Coordinates of C-alpha atoms and ligand atoms in Angstrom, one line a residue:
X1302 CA 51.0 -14.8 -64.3
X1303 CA 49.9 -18.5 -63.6
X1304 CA 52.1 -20.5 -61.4
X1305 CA 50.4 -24.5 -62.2
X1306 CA 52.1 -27.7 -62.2
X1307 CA 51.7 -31.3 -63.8
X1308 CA 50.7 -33.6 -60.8
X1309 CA 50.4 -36.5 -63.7
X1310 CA 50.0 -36.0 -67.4
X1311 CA 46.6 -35.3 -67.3
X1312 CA 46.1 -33.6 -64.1
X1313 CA 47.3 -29.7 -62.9
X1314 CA 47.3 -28.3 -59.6
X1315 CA 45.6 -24.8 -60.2
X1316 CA 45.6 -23.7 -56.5
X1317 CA 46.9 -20.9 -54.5
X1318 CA 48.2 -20.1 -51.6
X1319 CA 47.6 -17.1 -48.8
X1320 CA 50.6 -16.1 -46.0
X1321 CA 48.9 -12.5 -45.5
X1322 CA 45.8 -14.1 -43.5
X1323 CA 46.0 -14.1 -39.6
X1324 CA 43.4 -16.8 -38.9
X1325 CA 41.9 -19.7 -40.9
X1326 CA 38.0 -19.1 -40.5
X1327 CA 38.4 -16.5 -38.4
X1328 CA 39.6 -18.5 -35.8
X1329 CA 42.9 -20.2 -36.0
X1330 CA 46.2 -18.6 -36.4
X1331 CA 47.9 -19.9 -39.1
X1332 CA 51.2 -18.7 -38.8
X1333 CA 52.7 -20.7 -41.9
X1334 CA 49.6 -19.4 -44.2
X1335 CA 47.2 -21.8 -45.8
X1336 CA 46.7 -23.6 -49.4
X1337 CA 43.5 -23.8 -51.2
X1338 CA 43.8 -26.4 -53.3
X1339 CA 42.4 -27.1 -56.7
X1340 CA 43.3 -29.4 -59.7
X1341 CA 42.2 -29.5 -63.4
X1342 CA 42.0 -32.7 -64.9
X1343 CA 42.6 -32.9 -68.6
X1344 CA 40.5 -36.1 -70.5
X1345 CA 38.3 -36.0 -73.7
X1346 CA 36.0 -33.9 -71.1
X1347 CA 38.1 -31.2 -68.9
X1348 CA 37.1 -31.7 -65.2
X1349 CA 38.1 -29.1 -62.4
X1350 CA 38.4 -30.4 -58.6
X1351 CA 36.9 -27.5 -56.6
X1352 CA 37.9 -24.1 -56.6
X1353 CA 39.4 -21.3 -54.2
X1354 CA 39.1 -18.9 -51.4
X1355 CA 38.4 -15.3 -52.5
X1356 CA 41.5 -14.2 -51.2
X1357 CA 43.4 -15.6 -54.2
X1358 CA 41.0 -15.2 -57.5
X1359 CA 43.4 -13.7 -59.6
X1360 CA 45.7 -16.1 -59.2
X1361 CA 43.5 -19.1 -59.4
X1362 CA 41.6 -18.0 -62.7
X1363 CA 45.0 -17.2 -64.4
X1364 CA 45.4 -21.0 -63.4
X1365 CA 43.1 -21.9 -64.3
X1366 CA 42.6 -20.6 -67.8
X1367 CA 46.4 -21.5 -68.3
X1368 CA 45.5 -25.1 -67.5
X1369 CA 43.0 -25.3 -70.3
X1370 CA 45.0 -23.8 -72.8
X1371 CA 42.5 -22.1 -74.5
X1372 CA 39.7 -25.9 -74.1
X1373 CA 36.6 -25.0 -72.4
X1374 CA 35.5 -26.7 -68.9
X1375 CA 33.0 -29.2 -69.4
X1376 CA 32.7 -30.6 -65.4
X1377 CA 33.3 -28.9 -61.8
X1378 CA 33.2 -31.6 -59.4
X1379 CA 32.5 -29.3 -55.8
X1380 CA 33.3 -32.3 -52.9
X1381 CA 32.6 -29.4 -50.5
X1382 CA 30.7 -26.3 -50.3
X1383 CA 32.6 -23.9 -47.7
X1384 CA 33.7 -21.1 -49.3
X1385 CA 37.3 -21.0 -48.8
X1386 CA 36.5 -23.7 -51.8
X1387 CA 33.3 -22.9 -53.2
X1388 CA 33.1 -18.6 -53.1
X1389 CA 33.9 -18.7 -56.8
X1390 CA 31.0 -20.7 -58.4
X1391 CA 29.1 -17.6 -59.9
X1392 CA 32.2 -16.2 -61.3
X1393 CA 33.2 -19.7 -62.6
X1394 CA 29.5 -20.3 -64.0
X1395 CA 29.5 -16.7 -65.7
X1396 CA 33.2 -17.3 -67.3
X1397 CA 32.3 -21.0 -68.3
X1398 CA 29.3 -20.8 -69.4
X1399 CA 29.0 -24.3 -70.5
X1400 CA 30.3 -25.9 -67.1
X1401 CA 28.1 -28.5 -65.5
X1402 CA 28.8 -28.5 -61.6
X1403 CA 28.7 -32.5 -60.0
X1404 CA 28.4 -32.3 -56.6
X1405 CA 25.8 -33.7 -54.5
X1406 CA 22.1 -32.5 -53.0
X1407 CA 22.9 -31.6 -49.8
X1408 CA 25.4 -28.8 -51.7
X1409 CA 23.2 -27.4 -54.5
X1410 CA 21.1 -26.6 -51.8
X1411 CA 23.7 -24.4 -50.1
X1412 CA 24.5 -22.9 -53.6
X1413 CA 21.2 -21.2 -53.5
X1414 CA 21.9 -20.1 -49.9
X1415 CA 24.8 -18.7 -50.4
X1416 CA 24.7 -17.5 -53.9
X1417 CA 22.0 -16.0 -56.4
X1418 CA 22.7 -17.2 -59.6
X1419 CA 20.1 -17.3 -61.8
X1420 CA 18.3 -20.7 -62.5
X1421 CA 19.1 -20.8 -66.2
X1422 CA 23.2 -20.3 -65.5
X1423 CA 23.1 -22.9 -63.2
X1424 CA 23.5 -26.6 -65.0
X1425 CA 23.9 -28.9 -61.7
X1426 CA 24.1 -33.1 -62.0
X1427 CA 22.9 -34.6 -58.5
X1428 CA 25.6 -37.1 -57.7
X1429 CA 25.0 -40.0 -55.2
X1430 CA 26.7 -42.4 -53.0
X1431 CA 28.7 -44.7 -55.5
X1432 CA 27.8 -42.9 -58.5
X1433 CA 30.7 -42.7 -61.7
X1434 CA 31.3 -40.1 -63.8
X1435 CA 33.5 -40.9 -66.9
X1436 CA 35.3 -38.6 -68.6
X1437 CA 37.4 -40.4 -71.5
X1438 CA 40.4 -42.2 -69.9
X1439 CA 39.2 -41.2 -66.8
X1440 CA 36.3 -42.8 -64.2
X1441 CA 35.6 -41.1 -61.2
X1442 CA 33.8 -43.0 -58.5
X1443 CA 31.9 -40.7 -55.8
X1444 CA 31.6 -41.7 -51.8
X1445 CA 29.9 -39.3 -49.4
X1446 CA 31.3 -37.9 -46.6
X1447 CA 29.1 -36.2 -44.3
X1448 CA 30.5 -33.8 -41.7
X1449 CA 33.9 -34.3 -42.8
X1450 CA 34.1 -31.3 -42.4
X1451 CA 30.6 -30.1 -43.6
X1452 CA 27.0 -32.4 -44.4
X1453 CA 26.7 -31.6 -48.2
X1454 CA 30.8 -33.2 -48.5
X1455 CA 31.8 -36.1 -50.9
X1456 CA 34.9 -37.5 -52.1
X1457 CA 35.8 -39.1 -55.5
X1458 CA 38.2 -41.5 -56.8
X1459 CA 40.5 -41.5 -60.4
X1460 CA 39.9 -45.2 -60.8
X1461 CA 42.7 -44.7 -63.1
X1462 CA 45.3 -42.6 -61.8
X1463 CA 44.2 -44.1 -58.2
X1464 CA 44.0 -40.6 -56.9
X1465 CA 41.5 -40.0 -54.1
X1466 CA 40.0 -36.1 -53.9
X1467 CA 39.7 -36.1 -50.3
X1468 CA 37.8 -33.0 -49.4
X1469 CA 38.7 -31.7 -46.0
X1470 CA 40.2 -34.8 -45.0
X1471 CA 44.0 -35.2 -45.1
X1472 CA 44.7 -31.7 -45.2
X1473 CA 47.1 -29.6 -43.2
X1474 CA 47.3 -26.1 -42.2
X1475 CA 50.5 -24.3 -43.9
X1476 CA 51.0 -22.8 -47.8
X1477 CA 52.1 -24.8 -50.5
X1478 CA 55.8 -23.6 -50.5
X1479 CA 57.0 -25.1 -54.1
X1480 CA 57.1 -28.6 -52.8
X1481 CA 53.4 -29.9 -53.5
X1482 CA 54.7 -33.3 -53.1
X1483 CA 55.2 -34.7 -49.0
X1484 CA 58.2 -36.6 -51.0
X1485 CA 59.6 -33.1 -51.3
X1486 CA 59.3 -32.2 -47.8
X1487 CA 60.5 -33.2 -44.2
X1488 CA 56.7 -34.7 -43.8
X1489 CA 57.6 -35.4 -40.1
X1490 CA 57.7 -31.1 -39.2
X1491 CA 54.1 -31.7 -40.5
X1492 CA 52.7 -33.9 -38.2
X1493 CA 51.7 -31.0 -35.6
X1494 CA 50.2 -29.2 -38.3
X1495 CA 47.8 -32.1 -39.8
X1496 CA 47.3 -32.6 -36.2
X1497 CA 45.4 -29.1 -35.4
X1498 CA 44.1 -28.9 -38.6
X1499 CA 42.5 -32.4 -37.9
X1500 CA 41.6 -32.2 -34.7
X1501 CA 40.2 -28.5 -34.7
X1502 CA 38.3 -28.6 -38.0
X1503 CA 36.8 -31.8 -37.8
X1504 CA 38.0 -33.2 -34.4
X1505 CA 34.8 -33.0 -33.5
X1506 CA 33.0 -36.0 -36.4
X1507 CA 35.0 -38.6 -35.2
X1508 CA 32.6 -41.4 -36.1
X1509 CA 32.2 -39.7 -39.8
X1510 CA 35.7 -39.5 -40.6
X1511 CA 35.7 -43.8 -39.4
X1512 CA 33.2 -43.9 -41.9
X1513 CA 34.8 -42.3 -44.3
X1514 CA 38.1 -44.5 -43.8
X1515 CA 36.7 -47.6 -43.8
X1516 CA 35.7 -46.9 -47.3
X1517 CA 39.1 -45.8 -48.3
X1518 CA 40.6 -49.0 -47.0
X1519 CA 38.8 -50.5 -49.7
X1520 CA 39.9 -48.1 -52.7
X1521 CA 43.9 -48.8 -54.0
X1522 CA 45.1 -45.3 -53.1
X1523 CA 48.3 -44.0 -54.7
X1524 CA 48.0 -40.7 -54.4
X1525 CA 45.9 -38.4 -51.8
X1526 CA 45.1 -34.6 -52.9
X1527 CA 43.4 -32.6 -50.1
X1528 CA 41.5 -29.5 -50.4
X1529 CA 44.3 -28.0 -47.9
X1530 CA 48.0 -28.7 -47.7
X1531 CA 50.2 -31.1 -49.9
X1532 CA 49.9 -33.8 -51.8
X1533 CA 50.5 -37.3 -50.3
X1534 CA 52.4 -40.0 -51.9
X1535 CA 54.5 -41.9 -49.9
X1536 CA 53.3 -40.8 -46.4
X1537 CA 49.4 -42.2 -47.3
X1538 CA 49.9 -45.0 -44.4
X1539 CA 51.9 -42.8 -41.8
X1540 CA 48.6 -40.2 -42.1
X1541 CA 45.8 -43.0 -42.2
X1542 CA 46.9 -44.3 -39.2
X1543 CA 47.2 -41.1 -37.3
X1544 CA 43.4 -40.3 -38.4
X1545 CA 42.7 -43.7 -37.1
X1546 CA 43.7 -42.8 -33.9
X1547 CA 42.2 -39.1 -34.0
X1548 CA 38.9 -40.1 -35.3
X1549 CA 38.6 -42.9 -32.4
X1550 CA 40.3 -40.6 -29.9
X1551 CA 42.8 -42.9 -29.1
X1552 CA 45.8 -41.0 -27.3
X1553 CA 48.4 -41.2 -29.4
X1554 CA 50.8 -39.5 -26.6
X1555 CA 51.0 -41.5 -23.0
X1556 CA 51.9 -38.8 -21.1
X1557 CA 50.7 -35.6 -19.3
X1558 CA 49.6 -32.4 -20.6
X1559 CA 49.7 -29.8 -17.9
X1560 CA 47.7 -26.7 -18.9
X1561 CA 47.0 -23.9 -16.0
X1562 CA 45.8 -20.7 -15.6
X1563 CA 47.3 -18.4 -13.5
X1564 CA 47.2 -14.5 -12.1
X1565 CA 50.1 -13.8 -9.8
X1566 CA 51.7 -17.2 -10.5
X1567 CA 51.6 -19.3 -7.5
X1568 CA 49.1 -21.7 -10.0
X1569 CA 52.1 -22.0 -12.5
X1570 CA 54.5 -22.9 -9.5
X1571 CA 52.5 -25.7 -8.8
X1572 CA 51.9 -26.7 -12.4
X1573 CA 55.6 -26.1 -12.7
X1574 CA 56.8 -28.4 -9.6
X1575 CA 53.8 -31.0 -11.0
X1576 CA 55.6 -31.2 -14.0
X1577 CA 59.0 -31.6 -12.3
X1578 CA 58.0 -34.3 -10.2
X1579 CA 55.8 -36.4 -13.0
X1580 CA 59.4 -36.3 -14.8
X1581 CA 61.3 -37.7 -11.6
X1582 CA 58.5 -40.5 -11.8
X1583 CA 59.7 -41.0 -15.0
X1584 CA 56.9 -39.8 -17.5
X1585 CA 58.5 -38.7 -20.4
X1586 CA 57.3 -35.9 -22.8
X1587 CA 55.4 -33.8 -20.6
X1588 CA 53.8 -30.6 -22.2
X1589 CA 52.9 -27.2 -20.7
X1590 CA 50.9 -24.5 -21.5
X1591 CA 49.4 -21.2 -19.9
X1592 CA 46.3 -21.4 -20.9
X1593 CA 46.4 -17.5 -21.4
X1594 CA 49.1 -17.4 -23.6
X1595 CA 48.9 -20.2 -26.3
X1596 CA 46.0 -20.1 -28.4
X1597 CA 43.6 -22.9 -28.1
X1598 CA 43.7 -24.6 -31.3
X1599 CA 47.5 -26.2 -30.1
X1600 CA 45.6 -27.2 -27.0
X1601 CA 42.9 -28.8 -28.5
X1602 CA 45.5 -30.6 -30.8
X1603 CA 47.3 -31.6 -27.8
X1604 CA 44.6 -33.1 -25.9
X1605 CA 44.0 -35.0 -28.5
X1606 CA 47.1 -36.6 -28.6
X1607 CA 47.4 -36.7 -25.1
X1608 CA 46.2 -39.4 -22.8
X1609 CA 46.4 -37.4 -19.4
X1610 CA 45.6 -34.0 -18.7
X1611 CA 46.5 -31.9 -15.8
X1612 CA 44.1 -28.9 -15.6
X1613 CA 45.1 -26.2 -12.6
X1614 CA 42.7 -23.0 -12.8
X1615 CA 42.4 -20.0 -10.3
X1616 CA 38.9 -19.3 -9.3
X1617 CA 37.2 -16.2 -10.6
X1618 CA 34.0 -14.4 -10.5
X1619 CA 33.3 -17.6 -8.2
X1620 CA 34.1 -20.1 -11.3
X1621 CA 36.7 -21.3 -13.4
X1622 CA 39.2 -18.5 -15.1
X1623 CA 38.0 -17.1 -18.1
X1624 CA 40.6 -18.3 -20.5
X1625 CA 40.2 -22.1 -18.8
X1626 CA 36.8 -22.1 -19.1
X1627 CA 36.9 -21.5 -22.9
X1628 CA 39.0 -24.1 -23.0
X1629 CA 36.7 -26.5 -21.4
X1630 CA 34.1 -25.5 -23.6
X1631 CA 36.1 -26.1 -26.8
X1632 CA 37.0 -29.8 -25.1
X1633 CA 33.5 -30.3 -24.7
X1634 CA 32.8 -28.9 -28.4
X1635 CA 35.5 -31.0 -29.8
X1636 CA 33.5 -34.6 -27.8
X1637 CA 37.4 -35.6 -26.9
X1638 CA 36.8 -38.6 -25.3
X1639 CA 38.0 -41.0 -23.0
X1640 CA 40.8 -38.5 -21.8
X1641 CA 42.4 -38.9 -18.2
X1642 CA 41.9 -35.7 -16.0
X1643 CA 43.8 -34.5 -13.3
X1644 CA 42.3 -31.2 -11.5
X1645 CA 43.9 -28.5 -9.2
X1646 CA 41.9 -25.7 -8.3
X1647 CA 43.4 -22.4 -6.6
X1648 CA 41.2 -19.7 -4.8
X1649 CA 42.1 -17.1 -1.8
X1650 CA 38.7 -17.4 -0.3
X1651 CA 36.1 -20.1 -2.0
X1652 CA 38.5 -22.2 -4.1
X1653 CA 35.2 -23.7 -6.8
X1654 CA 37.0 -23.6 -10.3
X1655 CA 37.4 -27.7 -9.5
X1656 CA 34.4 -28.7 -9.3
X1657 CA 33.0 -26.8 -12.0
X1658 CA 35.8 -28.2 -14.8
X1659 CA 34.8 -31.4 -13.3
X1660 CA 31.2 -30.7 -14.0
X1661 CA 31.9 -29.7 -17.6
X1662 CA 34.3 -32.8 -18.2
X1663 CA 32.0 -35.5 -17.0
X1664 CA 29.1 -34.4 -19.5
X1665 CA 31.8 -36.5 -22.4
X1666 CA 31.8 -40.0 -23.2
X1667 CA 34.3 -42.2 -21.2
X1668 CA 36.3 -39.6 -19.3
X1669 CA 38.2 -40.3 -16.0
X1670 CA 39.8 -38.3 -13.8
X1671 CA 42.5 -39.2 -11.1
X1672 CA 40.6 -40.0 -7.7
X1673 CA 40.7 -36.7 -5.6
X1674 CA 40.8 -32.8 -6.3
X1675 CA 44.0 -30.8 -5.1
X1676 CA 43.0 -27.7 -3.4
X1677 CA 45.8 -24.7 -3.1
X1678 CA 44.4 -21.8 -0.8
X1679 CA 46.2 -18.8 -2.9
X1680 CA 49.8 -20.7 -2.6
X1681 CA 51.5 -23.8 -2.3
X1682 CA 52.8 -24.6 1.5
X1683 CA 54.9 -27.1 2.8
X1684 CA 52.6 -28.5 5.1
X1685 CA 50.8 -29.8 1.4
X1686 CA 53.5 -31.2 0.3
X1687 CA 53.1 -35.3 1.1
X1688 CA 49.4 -34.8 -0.4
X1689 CA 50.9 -33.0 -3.3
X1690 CA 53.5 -36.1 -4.0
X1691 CA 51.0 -38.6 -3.7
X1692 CA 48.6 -37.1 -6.1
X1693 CA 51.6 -36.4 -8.6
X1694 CA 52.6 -40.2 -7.9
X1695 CA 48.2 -41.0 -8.4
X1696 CA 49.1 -39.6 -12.0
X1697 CA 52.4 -41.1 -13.2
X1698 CA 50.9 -44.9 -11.9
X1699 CA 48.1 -44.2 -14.1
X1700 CA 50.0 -42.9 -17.1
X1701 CA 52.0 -45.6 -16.8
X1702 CA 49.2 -48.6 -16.5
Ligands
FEO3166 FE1 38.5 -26.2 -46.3 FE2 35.7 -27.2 -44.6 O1 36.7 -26.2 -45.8

């Protein structure tokens, strides 16, 4: 049975929504599920906004065909080729024979990679930068986005109904629970969510996703509808903003992030009394994780947000713990820039795991780190304890500068 909704008279949301998949790309837990998001637009021509993940077909093509009521689909605009959007298009060409896809070069050319559909089913229009496509009432106006999140990606813009189709951008992890609407929800309980979506799926193209929003500021945007998530109305300046600061990686927390790794715990005790004492200083909001435990897409999304980061690691196999190193990598990965860095290395017989997380973290753009190493020989003493407080007191001066 379909399960669509009027977003405005003329346009449907057609989407679906899966809570049965562990990770999003085979990679991030997504513990609240995930929305693939699609809309129909109803004008002399019919016009549908991409399509769906695999994982819901049935439901989206009951949507779908619902949402027509029984017109045919003259136009499928695809803004972005990864299939958790795109792995329909044979099945969509087949059924609607007539369809003609809009979407851009860079795409069609990853239509042929990751499909064979024969030449003759497949009726493509090129679009480019700035390019309109009318459709009756409506006039869509096309901007490029490459590498938000993909390089074939564009956006469009109702002209009309000042709706932007923002791809990637804007979107959230979690399922579309009823509320479509973030006037329907408690958008703030979001926030952490946009965060790691943002920061882990296209954290990485900061300087494309500035592109991409100094474009927007020009467009009169009432409405936002993202290819994941749901759809923004009255939290548009709330979200901008917070991309501003991701996609410059500006910290939008001052504070300290401590994140260790530890075997027998005498790492965590000194992460723990860090912590402690950075609070007695007065730094508010301090966060924790073992690196071992929480999965490193919330970590990622933390640093992001965080202006100082405390990294304690064992050393093992002679170099950083495995779980911290993986981290460091996915730092490195994610070019999260001009982050503060506070390093603690632990080892029973050649403590090295600091200098090689320092070696990692100096290869990005404008990162710092707080003047001198601290070096625990398998356990915290009290003979360390003065050049413990004056490195936790080196941090909380330079949070608070
Ligand atoms: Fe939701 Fe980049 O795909």
């Amino acid at each position: 049975m379909e399960n669509i909704r009027n977003i405005t008279k003329d346009l449907i949301y057609v989407g679906c929504s899966n809570r049965t998949m562990p990770l999003f790309e085979s990679a991030y837990p997504i513990p609240n599920g995930i929305s693939y998001n699609s809309y129909l637009l109803l004008d002399n021509k019919t016009v549908l906004f991409d399509a769906v993940d695999k994982s819901c077909d049935i439901q989206f093509f009951e949507n779908l065909e619902a949402g027509l009521a029984g017109r045919k689909l003259d136009y499928f605009v695809v803004h972005h080729l990864e299939p958790d959007h795109s792995a329909l298009i044979k099945e969509l060409v087949i059924k609607y024979k007539d369809v003609q896809i809009v979407t851009t070069q860079k795409a069609l050319n990853m239509i042929n990679q990751f499909f064979e559909i024969p030449e003759n089913q497949l009726n493509v229009k090129i679009i480019k930068e700035g390019e309109t496509l009318e459709t009756g009432k409506h006039k869509l106006n096309f901007y490029m986005a490459p590498m938000v999140h993909w390089p074939e990606v564009m956006v469009s813009y109702d002209e009309i109904d000042k709706i932007l189709f923002s791809a990637d951008a804007f979107g959230s992890f979690g399922a579309v629970n009823g509320n479509l609407f973030d006037n329907e929800v408690e958008f703030s309980s979001l926030i952490s969510e946009y965060s790691r979506y943002y920061t882990n799926i296209v954290g990485k193209y900061g300087l494309q996703v500035n592109s991409l929003l100094s474009k927007a500021k020009n467009l009169d945007i009432k409405m936002i509808c993202p290819l994941h998530g749901i759809i923004l109305k009255e939290h548009i300046p709330e979200i901008t903003e917070k991309y501003a600061s991701w996609a410059t990686y500006t910290p939008t927390i001052k504070s300290a992030l401590v994140l260790y790794a530890s075997v027998y715990g005498n790492t965590q005790n000194t992460a723990e009394i860090i912590a402690n004492k950075l609070s007695q200083e007065g730094i508010k909001n301090i966060k924790m994780h073992d690196v071992s435990i929480s999965d490193d897409s919330y970590m990622i999304s933390d640093i992001f947000n965080y202006s100082h980061i405390v990294l304690l690691s064992t050393t093992y196999n002679n170099g950083i713990f495995v779980n911290m190193e993986n981290l460091i990598k996915e730092i490195v990965y994610h070019n999260i820039q001009g982050r503060t860095f506070a390093i603690v290395e632990n080892g029973s017989w050649a403590p090295v795991s600091g200098d090689l997380m320092k070696k990692e973290l100096e290869t990005i753009k404008n990162t710092k780190f707080i003047e001198n190493k601290f070096t625990l020989k398998s356990s915290l003493k009290s003979v360390q304890m003065n050049e413990l407080n004056e490195f936790i007191k080196t941090i909380a001066n330079d949070i608070k500068q």
